[in-house]
Amino acid sequence: MSFGPPEVAEMLALPLPERADLARQLLRSLDGEIEGNFEVQWREELERRDADLREGRVQYIPVEDVIRDLQAELNARSHSS
């Protein structure tokens, strides 16, 4: 099964609890395909990203802006093909 830009944009637009649930389901579906302790690695990554935001090393971009920009880029790509 493959997802195109509209389906991906729709999934990204889900409310946070639904996106988190989808992510958990996808991770569970990998059934041991990820090496090591993924939960610990993911927690460390989240903590690093949170620190980057709090300390101003990166800038927060609202999800609406990200989706809008992705849709515009995908539309531009599909029109240039």
Short mmCIF file of C-alpha atoms in Angstrom, two decimals:
data_model
loop_
_atom_site.label_atom_id
_atom_site.label_comp_id
_atom_site.label_asym_id
_atom_site.label_seq_id
_atom_site.Cartn_x
_atom_site.Cartn_y
_atom_site.Cartn_z
CA MET A 1 0.00 0.00 0.00
CA SER A 2 1.25 3.44 -0.83
CA PHE A 3 0.06 6.87 0.22
CA GLY A 4 0.06 9.89 -2.04
CA PRO A 5 0.47 13.53 -1.02
CA PRO A 6 -3.25 14.05 -0.25
CA GLU A 7 -3.36 11.09 2.15
CA VAL A 8 -0.14 12.12 3.86
CA ALA A 9 -1.36 15.72 4.24
CA GLU A 10 -4.63 14.40 5.69
CA MET A 11 -2.78 12.26 8.23
CA LEU A 12 -0.52 15.18 9.19
CA ALA A 13 -3.60 17.34 9.73
CA LEU A 14 -5.07 14.95 12.31
CA PRO A 15 -5.30 16.25 15.88
CA LEU A 16 -2.25 15.42 17.98
CA PRO A 17 -3.85 12.53 19.93
CA GLU A 18 -4.93 10.83 16.69
CA ARG A 19 -1.50 11.37 15.06
CA ALA A 20 0.18 9.95 18.17
CA ASP A 21 -2.10 6.91 18.12
CA LEU A 22 -1.37 6.37 14.42
CA ALA A 23 2.36 6.65 15.08
CA ARG A 24 2.14 4.10 17.91
CA GLN A 25 0.22 1.68 15.68
CA LEU A 26 2.77 2.07 12.88
CA LEU A 27 5.66 1.50 15.26
CA ARG A 28 4.01 -1.59 16.73
CA SER A 29 3.48 -2.93 13.21
CA LEU A 30 7.24 -3.04 12.67
CA ASP A 31 7.27 -5.96 15.13
CA GLY A 32 10.92 -6.07 16.09
CA GLU A 33 12.28 -4.67 12.84
CA ILE A 34 13.84 -1.76 14.70
CA GLU A 35 17.02 -2.63 16.53
CA GLY A 36 17.65 -1.60 20.10
CA ASN A 37 15.32 0.07 22.52
CA PHE A 38 13.33 2.37 20.28
CA GLU A 39 11.29 3.84 23.13
CA VAL A 40 14.45 5.06 24.89
CA GLN A 41 15.93 6.39 21.65
CA TRP A 42 12.71 8.21 20.78
CA ARG A 43 12.48 9.73 24.29
CA GLU A 44 16.07 10.98 23.97
CA GLU A 45 15.28 12.51 20.57
CA LEU A 46 12.18 14.24 21.94
CA GLU A 47 14.16 15.65 24.86
CA ARG A 48 16.89 16.89 22.48
CA ARG A 49 14.31 18.57 20.23
CA ASP A 50 12.55 20.13 23.20
CA ALA A 51 15.85 21.55 24.46
CA ASP A 52 16.63 22.90 20.97
CA LEU A 53 13.29 24.72 20.95
CA ARG A 54 13.60 26.08 24.49
CA GLU A 55 17.17 27.26 23.93
CA GLY A 56 16.40 28.92 20.60
CA ARG A 57 18.57 26.69 18.40
CA VAL A 58 15.55 25.92 16.22
CA GLN A 59 12.31 27.72 15.50
CA TYR A 60 8.82 26.28 15.94
CA ILE A 61 6.80 26.11 12.73
CA PRO A 62 3.04 25.66 13.18
CA VAL A 63 1.74 22.44 11.62
CA GLU A 64 -0.68 24.45 9.48
CA ASP A 65 2.26 26.26 7.87
CA VAL A 66 4.14 23.01 7.28
CA ILE A 67 1.11 21.37 5.67
CA ARG A 68 0.44 24.44 3.51
CA ASP A 69 4.06 24.53 2.33
CA LEU A 70 4.15 20.77 1.66
CA GLN A 71 0.92 20.92 -0.32
CA ALA A 72 2.24 23.84 -2.38
CA GLU A 73 5.48 22.01 -3.13
CA LEU A 74 3.69 18.78 -4.00
CA ASN A 75 1.27 20.68 -6.25
CA ALA A 76 4.20 22.41 -7.97
CA ARG A 77 5.92 19.04 -8.52
CA SER A 78 2.79 17.43 -9.94
CA HIS A 79 2.27 20.35 -12.34
CA SER A 80 5.88 20.29 -13.54
CA SER A 81 5.77 16.58 -14.47
#
